[in-house]
mmCIF file of C-alpha atoms (C1' of nucleotides) and ligand atoms in Angstrom:
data_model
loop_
_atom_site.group_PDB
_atom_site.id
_atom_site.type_symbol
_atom_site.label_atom_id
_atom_site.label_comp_id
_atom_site.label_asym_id
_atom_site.label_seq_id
_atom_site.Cartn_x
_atom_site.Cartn_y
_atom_site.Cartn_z
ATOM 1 C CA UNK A 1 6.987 -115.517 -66.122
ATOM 2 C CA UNK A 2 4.707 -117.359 -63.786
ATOM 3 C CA UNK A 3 4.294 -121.435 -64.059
ATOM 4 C CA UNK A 4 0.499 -120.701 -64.172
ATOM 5 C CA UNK A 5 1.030 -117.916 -67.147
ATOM 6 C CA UNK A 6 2.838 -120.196 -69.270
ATOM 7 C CA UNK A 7 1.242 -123.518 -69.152
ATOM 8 C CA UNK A 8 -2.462 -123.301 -67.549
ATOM 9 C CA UNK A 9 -3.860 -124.401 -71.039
ATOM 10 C CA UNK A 10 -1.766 -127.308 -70.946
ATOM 11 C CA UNK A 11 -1.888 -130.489 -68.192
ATOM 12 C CA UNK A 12 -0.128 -129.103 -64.982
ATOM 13 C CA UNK A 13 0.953 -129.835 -61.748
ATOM 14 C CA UNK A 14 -2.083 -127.611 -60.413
ATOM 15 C CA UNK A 15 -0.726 -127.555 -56.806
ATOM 16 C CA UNK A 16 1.902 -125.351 -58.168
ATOM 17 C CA UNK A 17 -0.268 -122.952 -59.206
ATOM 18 C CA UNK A 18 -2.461 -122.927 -55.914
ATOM 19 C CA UNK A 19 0.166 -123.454 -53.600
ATOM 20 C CA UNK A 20 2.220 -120.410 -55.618
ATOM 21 C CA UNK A 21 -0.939 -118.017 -55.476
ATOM 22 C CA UNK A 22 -1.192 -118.971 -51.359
ATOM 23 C CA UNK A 23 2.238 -117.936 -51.062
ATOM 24 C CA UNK A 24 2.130 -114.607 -53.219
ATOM 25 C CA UNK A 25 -1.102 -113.713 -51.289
ATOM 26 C CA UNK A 26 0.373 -114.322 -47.667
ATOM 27 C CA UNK A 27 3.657 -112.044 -49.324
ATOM 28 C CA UNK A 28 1.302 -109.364 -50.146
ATOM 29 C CA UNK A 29 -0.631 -109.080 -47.278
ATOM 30 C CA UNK A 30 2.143 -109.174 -45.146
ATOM 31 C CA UNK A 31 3.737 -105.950 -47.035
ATOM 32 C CA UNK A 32 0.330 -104.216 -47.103
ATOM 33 C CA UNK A 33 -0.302 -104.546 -43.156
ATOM 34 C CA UNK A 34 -3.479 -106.686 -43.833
ATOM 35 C CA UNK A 35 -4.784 -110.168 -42.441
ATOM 36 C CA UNK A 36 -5.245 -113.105 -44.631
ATOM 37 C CA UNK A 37 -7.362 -114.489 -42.309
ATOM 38 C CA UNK A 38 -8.531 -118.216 -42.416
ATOM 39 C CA UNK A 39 -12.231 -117.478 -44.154
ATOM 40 C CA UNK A 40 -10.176 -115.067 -46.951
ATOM 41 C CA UNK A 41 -7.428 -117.651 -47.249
ATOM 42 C CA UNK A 42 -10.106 -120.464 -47.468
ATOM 43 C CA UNK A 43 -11.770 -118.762 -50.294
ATOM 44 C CA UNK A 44 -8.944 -118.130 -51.970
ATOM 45 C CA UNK A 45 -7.901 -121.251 -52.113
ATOM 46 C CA UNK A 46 -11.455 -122.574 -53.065
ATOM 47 C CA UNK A 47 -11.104 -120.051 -56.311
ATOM 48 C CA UNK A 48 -7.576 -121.870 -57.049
ATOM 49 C CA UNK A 49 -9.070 -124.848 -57.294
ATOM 50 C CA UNK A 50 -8.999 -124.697 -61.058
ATOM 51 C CA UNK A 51 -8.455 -122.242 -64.025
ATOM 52 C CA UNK A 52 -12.062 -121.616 -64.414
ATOM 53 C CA UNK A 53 -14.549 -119.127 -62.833
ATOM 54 C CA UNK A 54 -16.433 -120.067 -59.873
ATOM 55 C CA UNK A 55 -19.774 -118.765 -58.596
ATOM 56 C CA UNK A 56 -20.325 -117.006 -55.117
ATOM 57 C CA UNK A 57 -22.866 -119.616 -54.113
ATOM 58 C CA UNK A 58 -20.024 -122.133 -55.180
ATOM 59 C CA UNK A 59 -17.886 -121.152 -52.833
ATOM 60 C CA UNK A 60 -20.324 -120.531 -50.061
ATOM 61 C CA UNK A 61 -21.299 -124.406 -50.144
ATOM 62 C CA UNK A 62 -17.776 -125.594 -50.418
ATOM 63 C CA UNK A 63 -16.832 -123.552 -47.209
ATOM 64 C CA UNK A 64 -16.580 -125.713 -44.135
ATOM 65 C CA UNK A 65 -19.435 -125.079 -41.365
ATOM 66 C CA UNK A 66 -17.892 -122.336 -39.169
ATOM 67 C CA UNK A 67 -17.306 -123.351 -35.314
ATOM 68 C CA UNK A 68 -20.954 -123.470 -34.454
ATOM 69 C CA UNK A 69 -21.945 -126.238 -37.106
ATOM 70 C CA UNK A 70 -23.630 -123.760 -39.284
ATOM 71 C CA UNK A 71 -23.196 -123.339 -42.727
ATOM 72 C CA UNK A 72 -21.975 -119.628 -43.407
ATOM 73 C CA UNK A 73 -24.210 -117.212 -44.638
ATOM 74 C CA UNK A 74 -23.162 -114.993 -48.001
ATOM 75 C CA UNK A 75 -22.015 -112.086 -46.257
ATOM 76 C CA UNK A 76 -19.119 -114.094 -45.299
ATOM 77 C CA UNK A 77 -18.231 -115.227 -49.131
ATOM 78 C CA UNK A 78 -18.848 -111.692 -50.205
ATOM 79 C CA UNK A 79 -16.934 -110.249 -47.968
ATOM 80 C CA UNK A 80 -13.605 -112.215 -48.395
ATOM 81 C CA UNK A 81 -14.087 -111.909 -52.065
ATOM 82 C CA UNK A 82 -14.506 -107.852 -51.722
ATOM 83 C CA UNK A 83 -11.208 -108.122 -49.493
ATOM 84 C CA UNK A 84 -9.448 -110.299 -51.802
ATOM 85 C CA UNK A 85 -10.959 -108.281 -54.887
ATOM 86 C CA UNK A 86 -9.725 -104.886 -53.098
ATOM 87 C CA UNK A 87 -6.345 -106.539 -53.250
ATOM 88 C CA UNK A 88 -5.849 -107.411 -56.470
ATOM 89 C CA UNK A 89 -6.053 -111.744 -55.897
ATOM 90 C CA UNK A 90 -9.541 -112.270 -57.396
ATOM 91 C CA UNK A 91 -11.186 -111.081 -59.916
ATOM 92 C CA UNK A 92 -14.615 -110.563 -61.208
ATOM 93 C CA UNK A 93 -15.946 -111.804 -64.619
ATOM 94 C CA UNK A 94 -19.148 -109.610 -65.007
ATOM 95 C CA UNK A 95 -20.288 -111.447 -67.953
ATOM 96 C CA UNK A 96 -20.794 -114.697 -65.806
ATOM 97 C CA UNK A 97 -21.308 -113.394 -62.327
ATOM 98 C CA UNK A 98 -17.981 -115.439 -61.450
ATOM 99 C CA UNK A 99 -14.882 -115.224 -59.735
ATOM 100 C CA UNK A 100 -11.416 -116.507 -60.436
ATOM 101 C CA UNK A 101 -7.560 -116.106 -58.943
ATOM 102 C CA UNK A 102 -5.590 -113.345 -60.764
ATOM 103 C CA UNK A 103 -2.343 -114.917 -61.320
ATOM 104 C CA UNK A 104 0.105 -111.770 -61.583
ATOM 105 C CA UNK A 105 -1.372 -109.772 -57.946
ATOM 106 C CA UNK A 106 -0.384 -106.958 -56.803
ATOM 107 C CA UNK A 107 -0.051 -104.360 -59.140
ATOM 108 C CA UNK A 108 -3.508 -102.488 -59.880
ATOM 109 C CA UNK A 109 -4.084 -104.131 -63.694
ATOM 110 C CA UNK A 110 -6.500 -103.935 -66.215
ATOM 111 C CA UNK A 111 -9.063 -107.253 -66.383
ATOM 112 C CA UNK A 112 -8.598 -109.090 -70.037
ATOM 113 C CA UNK A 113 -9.786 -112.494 -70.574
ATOM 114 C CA UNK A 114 -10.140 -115.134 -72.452
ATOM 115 C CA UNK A 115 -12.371 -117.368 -71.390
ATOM 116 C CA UNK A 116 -13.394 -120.666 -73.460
ATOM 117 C CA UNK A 117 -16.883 -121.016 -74.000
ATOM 118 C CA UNK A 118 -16.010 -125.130 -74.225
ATOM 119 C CA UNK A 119 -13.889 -126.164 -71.415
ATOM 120 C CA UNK A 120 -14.345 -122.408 -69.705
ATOM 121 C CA UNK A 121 -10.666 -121.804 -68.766
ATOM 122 C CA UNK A 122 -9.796 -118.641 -68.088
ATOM 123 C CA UNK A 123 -6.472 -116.737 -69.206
ATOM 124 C CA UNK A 124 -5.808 -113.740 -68.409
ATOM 125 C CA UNK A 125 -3.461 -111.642 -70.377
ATOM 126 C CA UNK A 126 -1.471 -108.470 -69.464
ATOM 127 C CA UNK A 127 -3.186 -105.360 -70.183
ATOM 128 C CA UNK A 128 -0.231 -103.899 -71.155
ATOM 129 C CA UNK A 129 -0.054 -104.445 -74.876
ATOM 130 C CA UNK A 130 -4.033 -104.266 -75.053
ATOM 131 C CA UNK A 131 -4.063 -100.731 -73.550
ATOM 132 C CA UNK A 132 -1.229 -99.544 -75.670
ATOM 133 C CA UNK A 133 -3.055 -101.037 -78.673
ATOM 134 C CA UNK A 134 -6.003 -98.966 -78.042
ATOM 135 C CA UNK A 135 -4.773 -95.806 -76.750
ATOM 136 C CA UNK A 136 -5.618 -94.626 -80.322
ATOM 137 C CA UNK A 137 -8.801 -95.212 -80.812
ATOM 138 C CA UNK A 138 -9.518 -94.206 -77.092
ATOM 139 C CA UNK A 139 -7.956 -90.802 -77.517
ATOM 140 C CA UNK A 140 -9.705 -90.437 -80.664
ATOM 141 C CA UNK A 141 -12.615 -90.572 -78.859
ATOM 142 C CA UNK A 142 -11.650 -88.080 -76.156
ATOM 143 C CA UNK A 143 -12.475 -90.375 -73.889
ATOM 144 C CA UNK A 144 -10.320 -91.279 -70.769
ATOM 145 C CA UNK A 145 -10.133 -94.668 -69.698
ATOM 146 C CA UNK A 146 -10.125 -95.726 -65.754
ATOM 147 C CA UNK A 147 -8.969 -99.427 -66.472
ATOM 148 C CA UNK A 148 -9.754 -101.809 -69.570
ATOM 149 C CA UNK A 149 -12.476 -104.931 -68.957
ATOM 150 C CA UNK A 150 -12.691 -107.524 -71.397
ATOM 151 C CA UNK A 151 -14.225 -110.583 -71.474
ATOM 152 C CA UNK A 152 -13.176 -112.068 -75.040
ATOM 153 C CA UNK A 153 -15.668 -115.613 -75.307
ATOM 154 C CA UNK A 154 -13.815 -117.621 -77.879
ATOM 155 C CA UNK A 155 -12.479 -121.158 -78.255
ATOM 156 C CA UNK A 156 -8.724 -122.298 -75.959
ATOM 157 C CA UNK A 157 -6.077 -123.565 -77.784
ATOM 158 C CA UNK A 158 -6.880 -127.028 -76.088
ATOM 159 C CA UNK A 159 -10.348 -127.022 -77.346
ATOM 160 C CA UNK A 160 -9.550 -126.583 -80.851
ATOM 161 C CA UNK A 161 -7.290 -128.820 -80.741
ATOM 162 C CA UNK A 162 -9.836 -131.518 -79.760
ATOM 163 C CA UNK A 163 -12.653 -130.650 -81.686
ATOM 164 C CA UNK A 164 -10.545 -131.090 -85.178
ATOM 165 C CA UNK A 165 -12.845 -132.783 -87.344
ATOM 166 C CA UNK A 166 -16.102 -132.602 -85.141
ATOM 167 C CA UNK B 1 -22.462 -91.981 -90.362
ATOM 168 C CA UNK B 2 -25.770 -92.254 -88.218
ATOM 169 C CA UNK B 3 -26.624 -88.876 -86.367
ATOM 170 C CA UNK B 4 -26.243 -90.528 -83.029
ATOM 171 C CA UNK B 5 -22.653 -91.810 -83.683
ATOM 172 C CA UNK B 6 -21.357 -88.397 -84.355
ATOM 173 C CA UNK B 7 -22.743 -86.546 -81.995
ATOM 174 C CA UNK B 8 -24.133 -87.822 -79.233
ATOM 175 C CA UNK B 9 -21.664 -86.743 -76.598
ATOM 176 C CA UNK B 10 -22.845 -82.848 -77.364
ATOM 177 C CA UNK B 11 -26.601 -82.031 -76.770
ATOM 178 C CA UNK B 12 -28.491 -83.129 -79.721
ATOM 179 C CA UNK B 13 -31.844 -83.034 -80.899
ATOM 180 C CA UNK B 14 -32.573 -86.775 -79.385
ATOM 181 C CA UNK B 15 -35.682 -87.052 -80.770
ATOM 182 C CA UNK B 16 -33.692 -87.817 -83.965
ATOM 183 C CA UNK B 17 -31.753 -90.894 -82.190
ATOM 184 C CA UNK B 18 -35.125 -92.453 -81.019
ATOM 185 C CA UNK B 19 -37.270 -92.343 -84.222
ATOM 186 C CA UNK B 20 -34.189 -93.445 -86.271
ATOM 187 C CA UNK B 21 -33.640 -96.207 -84.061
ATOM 188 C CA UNK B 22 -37.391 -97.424 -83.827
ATOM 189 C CA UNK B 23 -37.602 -96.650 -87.659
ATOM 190 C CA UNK B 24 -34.390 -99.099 -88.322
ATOM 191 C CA UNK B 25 -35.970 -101.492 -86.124
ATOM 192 C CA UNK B 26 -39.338 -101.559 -88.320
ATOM 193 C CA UNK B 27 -37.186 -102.059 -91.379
ATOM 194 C CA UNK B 28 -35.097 -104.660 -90.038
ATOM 195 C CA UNK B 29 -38.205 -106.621 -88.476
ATOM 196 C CA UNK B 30 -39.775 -106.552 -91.573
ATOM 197 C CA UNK B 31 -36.784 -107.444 -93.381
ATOM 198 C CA UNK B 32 -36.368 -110.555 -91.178
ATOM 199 C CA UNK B 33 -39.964 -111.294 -91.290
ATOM 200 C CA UNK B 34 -40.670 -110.926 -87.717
ATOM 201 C CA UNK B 35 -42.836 -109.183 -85.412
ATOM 202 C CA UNK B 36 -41.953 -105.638 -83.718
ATOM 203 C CA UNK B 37 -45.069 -105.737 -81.444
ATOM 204 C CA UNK B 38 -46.505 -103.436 -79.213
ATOM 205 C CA UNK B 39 -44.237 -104.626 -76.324
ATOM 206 C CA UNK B 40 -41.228 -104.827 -78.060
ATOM 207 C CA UNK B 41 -41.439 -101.664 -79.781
ATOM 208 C CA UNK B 42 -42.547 -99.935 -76.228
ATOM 209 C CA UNK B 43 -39.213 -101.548 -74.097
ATOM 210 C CA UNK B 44 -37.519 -100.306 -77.387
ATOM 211 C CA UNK B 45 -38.252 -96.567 -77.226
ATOM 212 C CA UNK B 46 -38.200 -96.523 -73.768
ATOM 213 C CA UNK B 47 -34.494 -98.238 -73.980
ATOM 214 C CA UNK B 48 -33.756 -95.443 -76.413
ATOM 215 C CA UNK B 49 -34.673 -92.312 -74.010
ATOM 216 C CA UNK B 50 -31.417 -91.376 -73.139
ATOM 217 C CA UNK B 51 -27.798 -92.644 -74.123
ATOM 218 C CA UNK B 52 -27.655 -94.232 -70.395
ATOM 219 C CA UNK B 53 -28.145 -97.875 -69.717
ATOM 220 C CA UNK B 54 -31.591 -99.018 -68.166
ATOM 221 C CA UNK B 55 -31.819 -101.696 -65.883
ATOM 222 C CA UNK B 56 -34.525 -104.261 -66.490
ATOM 223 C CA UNK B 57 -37.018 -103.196 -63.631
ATOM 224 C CA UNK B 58 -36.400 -99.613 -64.821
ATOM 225 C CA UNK B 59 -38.126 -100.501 -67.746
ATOM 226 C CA UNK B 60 -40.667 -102.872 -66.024
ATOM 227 C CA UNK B 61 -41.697 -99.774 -63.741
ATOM 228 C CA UNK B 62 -41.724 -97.499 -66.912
ATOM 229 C CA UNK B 63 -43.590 -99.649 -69.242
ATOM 230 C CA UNK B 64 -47.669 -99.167 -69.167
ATOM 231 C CA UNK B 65 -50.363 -101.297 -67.436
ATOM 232 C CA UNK B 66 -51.665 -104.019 -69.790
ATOM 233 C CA UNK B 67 -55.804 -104.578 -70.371
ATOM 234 C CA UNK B 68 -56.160 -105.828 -67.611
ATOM 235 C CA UNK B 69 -55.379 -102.652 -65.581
ATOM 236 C CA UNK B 70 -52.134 -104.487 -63.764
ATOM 237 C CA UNK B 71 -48.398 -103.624 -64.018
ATOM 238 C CA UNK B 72 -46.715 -106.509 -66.383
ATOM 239 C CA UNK B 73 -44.293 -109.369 -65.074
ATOM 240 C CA UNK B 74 -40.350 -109.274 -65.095
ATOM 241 C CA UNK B 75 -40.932 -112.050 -68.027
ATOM 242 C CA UNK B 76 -42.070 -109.658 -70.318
ATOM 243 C CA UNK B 77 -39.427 -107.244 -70.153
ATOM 244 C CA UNK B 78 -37.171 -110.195 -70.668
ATOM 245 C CA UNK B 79 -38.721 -111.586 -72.892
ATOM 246 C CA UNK B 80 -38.885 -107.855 -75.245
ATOM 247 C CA UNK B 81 -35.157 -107.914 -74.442
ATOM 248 C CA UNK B 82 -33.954 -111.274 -75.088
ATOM 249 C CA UNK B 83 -36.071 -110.535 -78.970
ATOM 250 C CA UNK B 84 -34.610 -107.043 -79.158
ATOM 251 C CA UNK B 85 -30.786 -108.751 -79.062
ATOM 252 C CA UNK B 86 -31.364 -111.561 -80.602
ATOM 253 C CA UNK B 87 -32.211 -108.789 -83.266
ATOM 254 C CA UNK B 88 -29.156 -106.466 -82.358
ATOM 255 C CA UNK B 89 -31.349 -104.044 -81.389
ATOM 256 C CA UNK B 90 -30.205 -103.928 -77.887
ATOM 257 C CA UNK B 91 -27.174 -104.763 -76.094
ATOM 258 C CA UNK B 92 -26.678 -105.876 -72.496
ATOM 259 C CA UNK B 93 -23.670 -104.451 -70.061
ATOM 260 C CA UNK B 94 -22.724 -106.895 -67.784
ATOM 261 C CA UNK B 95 -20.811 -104.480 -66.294
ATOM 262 C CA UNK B 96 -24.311 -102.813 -64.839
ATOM 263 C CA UNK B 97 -26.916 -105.612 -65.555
ATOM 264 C CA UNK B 98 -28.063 -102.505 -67.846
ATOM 265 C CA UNK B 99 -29.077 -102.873 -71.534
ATOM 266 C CA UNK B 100 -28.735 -100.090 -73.792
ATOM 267 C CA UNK B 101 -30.124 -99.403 -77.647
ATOM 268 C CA UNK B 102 -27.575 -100.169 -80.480
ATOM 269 C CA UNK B 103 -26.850 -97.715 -82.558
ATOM 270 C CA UNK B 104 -26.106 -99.213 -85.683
ATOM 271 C CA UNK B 105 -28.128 -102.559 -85.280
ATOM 272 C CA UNK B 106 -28.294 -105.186 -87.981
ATOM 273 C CA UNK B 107 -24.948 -106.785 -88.364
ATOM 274 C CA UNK B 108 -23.881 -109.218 -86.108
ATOM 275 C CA UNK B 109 -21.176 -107.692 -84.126
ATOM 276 C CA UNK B 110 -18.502 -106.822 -81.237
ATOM 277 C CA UNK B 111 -19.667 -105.174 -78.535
ATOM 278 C CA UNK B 112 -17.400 -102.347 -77.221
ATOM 279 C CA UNK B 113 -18.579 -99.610 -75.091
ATOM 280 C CA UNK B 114 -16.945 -96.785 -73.586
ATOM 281 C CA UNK B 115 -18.871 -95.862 -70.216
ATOM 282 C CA UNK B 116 -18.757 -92.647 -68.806
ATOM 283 C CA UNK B 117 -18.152 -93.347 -64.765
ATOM 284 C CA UNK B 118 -19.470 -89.621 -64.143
ATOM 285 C CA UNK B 119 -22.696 -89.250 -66.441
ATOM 286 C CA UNK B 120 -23.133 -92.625 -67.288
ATOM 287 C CA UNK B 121 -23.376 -92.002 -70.757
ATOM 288 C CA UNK B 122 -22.432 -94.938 -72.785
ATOM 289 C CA UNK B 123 -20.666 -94.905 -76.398
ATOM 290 C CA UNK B 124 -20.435 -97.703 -78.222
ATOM 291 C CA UNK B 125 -17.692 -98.002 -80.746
ATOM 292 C CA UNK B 126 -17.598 -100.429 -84.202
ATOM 293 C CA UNK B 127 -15.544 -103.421 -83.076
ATOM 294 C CA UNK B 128 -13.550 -103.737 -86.920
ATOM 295 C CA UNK B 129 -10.784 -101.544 -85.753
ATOM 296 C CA UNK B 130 -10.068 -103.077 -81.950
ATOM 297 C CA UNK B 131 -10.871 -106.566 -84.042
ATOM 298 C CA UNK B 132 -7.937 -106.156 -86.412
ATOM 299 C CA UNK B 133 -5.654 -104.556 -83.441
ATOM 300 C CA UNK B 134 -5.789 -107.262 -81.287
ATOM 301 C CA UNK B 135 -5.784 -110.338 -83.627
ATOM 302 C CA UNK B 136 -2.361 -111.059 -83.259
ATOM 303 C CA UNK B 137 -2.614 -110.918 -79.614
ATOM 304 C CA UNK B 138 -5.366 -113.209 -79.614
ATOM 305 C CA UNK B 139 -3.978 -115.562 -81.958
ATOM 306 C CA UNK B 140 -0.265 -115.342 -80.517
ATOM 307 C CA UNK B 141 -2.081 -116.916 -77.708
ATOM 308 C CA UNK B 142 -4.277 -119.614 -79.967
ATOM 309 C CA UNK B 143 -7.234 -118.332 -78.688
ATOM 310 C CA UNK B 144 -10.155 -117.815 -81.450
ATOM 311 C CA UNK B 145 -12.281 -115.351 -80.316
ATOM 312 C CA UNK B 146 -15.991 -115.184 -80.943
ATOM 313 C CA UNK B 147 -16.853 -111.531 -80.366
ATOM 314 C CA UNK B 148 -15.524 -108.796 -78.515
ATOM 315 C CA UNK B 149 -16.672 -107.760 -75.232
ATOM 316 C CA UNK B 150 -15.496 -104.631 -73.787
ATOM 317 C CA UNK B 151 -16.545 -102.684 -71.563
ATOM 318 C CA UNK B 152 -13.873 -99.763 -70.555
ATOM 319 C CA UNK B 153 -15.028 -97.528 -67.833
ATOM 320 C CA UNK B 154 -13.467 -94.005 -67.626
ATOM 321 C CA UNK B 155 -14.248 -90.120 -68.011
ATOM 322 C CA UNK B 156 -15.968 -88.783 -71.489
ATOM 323 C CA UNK B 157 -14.885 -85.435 -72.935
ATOM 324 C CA UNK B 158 -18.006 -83.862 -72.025
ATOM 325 C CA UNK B 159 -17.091 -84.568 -68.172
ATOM 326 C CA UNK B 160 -14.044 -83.837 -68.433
ATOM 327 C CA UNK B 161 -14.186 -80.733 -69.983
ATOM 328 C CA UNK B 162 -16.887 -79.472 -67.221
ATOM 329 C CA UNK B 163 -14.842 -81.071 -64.901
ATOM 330 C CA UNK B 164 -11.201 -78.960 -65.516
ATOM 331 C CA UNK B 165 -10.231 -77.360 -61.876
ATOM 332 C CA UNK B 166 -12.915 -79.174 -60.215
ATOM 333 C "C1'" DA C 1 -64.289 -125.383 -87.343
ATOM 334 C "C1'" DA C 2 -59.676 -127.469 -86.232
ATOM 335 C "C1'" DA C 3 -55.020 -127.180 -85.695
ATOM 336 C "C1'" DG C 4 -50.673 -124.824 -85.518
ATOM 337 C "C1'" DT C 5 -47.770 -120.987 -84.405
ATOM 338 C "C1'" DG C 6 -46.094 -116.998 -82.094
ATOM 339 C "C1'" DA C 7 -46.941 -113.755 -78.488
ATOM 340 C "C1'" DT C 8 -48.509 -112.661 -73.926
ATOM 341 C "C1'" DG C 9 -50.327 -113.420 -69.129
ATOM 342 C "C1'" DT C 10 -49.753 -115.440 -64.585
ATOM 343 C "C1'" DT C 11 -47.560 -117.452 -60.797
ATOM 344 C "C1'" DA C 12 -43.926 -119.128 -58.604
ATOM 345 C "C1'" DT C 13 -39.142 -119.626 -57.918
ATOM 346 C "C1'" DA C 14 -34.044 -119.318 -58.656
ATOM 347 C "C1'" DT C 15 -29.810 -116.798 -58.473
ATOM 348 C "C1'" DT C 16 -26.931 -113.190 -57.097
ATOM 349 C "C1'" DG C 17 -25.859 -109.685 -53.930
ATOM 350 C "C1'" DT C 18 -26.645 -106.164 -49.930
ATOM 351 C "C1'" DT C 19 -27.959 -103.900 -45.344
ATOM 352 C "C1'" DA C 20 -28.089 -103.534 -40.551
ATOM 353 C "C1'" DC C 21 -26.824 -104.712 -36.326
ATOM 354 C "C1'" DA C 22 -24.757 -107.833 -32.758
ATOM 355 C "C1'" DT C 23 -20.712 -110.303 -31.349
ATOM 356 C "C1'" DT C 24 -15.988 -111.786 -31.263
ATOM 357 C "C1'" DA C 25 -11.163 -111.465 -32.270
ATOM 358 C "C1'" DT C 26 -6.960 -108.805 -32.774
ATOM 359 C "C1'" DA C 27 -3.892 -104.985 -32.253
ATOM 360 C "C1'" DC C 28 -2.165 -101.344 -29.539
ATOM 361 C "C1'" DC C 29 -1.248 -98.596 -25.803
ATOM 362 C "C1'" DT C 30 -0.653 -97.719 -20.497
ATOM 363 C "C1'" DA D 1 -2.441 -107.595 -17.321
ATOM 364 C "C1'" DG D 2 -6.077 -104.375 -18.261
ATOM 365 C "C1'" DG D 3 -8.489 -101.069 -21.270
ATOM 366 C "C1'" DT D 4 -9.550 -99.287 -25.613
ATOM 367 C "C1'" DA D 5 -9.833 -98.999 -30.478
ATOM 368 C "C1'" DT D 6 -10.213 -101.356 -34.769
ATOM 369 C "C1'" DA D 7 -10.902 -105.237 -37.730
ATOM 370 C "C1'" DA D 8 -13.280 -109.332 -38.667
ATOM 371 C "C1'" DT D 9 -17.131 -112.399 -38.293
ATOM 372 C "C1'" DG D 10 -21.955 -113.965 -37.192
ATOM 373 C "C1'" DT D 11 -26.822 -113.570 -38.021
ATOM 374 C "C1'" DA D 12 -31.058 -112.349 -40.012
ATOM 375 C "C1'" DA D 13 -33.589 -110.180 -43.108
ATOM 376 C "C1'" DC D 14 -34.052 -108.417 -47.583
ATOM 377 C "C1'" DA D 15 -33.139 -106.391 -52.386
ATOM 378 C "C1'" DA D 16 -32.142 -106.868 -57.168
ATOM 379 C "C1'" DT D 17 -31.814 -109.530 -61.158
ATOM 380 C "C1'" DA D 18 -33.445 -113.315 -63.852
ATOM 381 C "C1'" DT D 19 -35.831 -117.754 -65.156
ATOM 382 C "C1'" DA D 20 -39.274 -121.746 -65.350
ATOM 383 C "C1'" DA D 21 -43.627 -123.725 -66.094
ATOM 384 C "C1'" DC D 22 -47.920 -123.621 -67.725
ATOM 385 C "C1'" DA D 23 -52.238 -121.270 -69.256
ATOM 386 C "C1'" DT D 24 -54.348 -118.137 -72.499
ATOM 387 C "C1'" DC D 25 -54.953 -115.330 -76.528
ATOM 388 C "C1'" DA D 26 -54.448 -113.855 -81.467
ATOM 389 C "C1'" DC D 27 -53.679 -114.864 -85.872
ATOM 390 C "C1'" DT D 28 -52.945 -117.903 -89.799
ATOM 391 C "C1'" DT D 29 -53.470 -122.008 -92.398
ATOM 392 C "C1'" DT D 30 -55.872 -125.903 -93.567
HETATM 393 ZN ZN1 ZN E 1 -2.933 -124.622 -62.749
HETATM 394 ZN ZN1 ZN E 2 -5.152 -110.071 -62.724
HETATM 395 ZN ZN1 ZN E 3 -24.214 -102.521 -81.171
HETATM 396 ZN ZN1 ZN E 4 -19.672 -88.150 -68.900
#
DNA sequence: AAAGTGATGTTATATTGTTACATTATACCT
DNA sequence: AGGTATAATGTAACAATATAACATCACTTT
């Protein structure tokens, strides 16, 4: 299991976690034939920052001005987070037009997680168990699933913790 | 079990899903003590003409010119919708930036939908069931969950039944 | 009538994301 | 090295979705 998997709710050396997502992402790449260019690594690293989602525009005004002093328009964003999307690094939460690293990449997953509506860490869990859980009800319906997306709003384990008694 | 629960997948008199939602919305308005007005009740049916999502400028294009012979403002779509599920009366994908009517509106509850990637159709199912499933998931985690939010794309039975050889 | 409340109208603006086309960098072959 | 194809980036305009601020209207209560 990943360092960022097992303790991201907790206090962390944090450069782990980027530094280990950087090196996973130049891995993959390298196996897939693709470039992780400087703009896609940039953003990636820019979504690493922390555990919780980050905007589009975020990003954008936290990427340096590109070689002609200008800031960079939202093409460029978009595109690096469609390449690093179509790759399985980043993720997309729908529910708050936001983007965070996917911590397991690689293999094509489902998209569950639990984000906390206090502190608004994001974990995401392993499909896995969810899917099997609901193959049931899903078949029951006839219905044949592509891949699962949730977004489960709740309270962390942290945040609980804290707000005992308030 | 409401009519378009069971069968809405199949062609069905949908006439019957419309004026059973709009009639559960009078009842629950009135219940509640507040006002289903003219604009609320319109974005409602029109919400309710098919089992598709709408997008909110699909309904601002659909909805009628006021007295004053001009086409209404995005507000006031918003503003039907934000009433509408505030009421339960309508839910929002943010899968689509789509809102579609609930079926069994009223109780506060999960919202899990089951979106047809071919025909767009969209079935929502009662969250209980998924709830209870993936408690100990959730909890094995610590995480306390306020509602559900899923949002599985995929293939219904309809489509793929029409679809077998294709 | 006066005041309060909820609903709507009106205008402007914010936020998020896309299209189209030009230019530059990189890879690949001869 | 030169030539060619492909991938990546720059640039500008624009589309789609959503919200903010403030004025007006309708209805009720006093
Ligand atoms: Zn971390
Ligand atoms: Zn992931
Ligand atoms: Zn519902
Ligand atoms: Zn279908």
């Amino acid at each position: 299991m990943a360092h960022q998997d097992a303790i991201a709710y907790q206090s962390h050396d944090h450069h782990h976690c980027i530094e280990g997502a950087m090196k996973a992402a130049r891995q993959l790449c390298r196996q897939r034939g693709v470039q992780l260019t400087g703009q896609r690594e940039a953003v990636l690293r820019l979504v690493w920052q922390s555990h919780r989602p980050v905007g589009a525009y975020d990003l954008l005004g936290q990427l340096p001005d590109n070689r002609n002093g200008r800031k960079p328009a939202p093409t460029t964003v978009y595109r690096a987070l469609d390449f690093l999307r179509e790759h399985g690094l980043v993720h997309r939460l729908d529910s708050l037009n936001a983007y965070i690293g996917c911590p397991h990449p690689g293999q094509q997953h489902d998209g569950v997680f639990l984000i906390c509506r206090h502190c608004r860490h994001v974990q995401e869990l392993p499909g896995e168990r969810v899917r099997q859980t609901l193959k049931p009800l899903l078949t029951a319906q006839g219905f044949s699933p592509d891949a699962l997306l949730m977004e489960i709003p709740g309270v962390c384990p942290r945040c609980q913790q804290d707000g005992e008694g308030a």
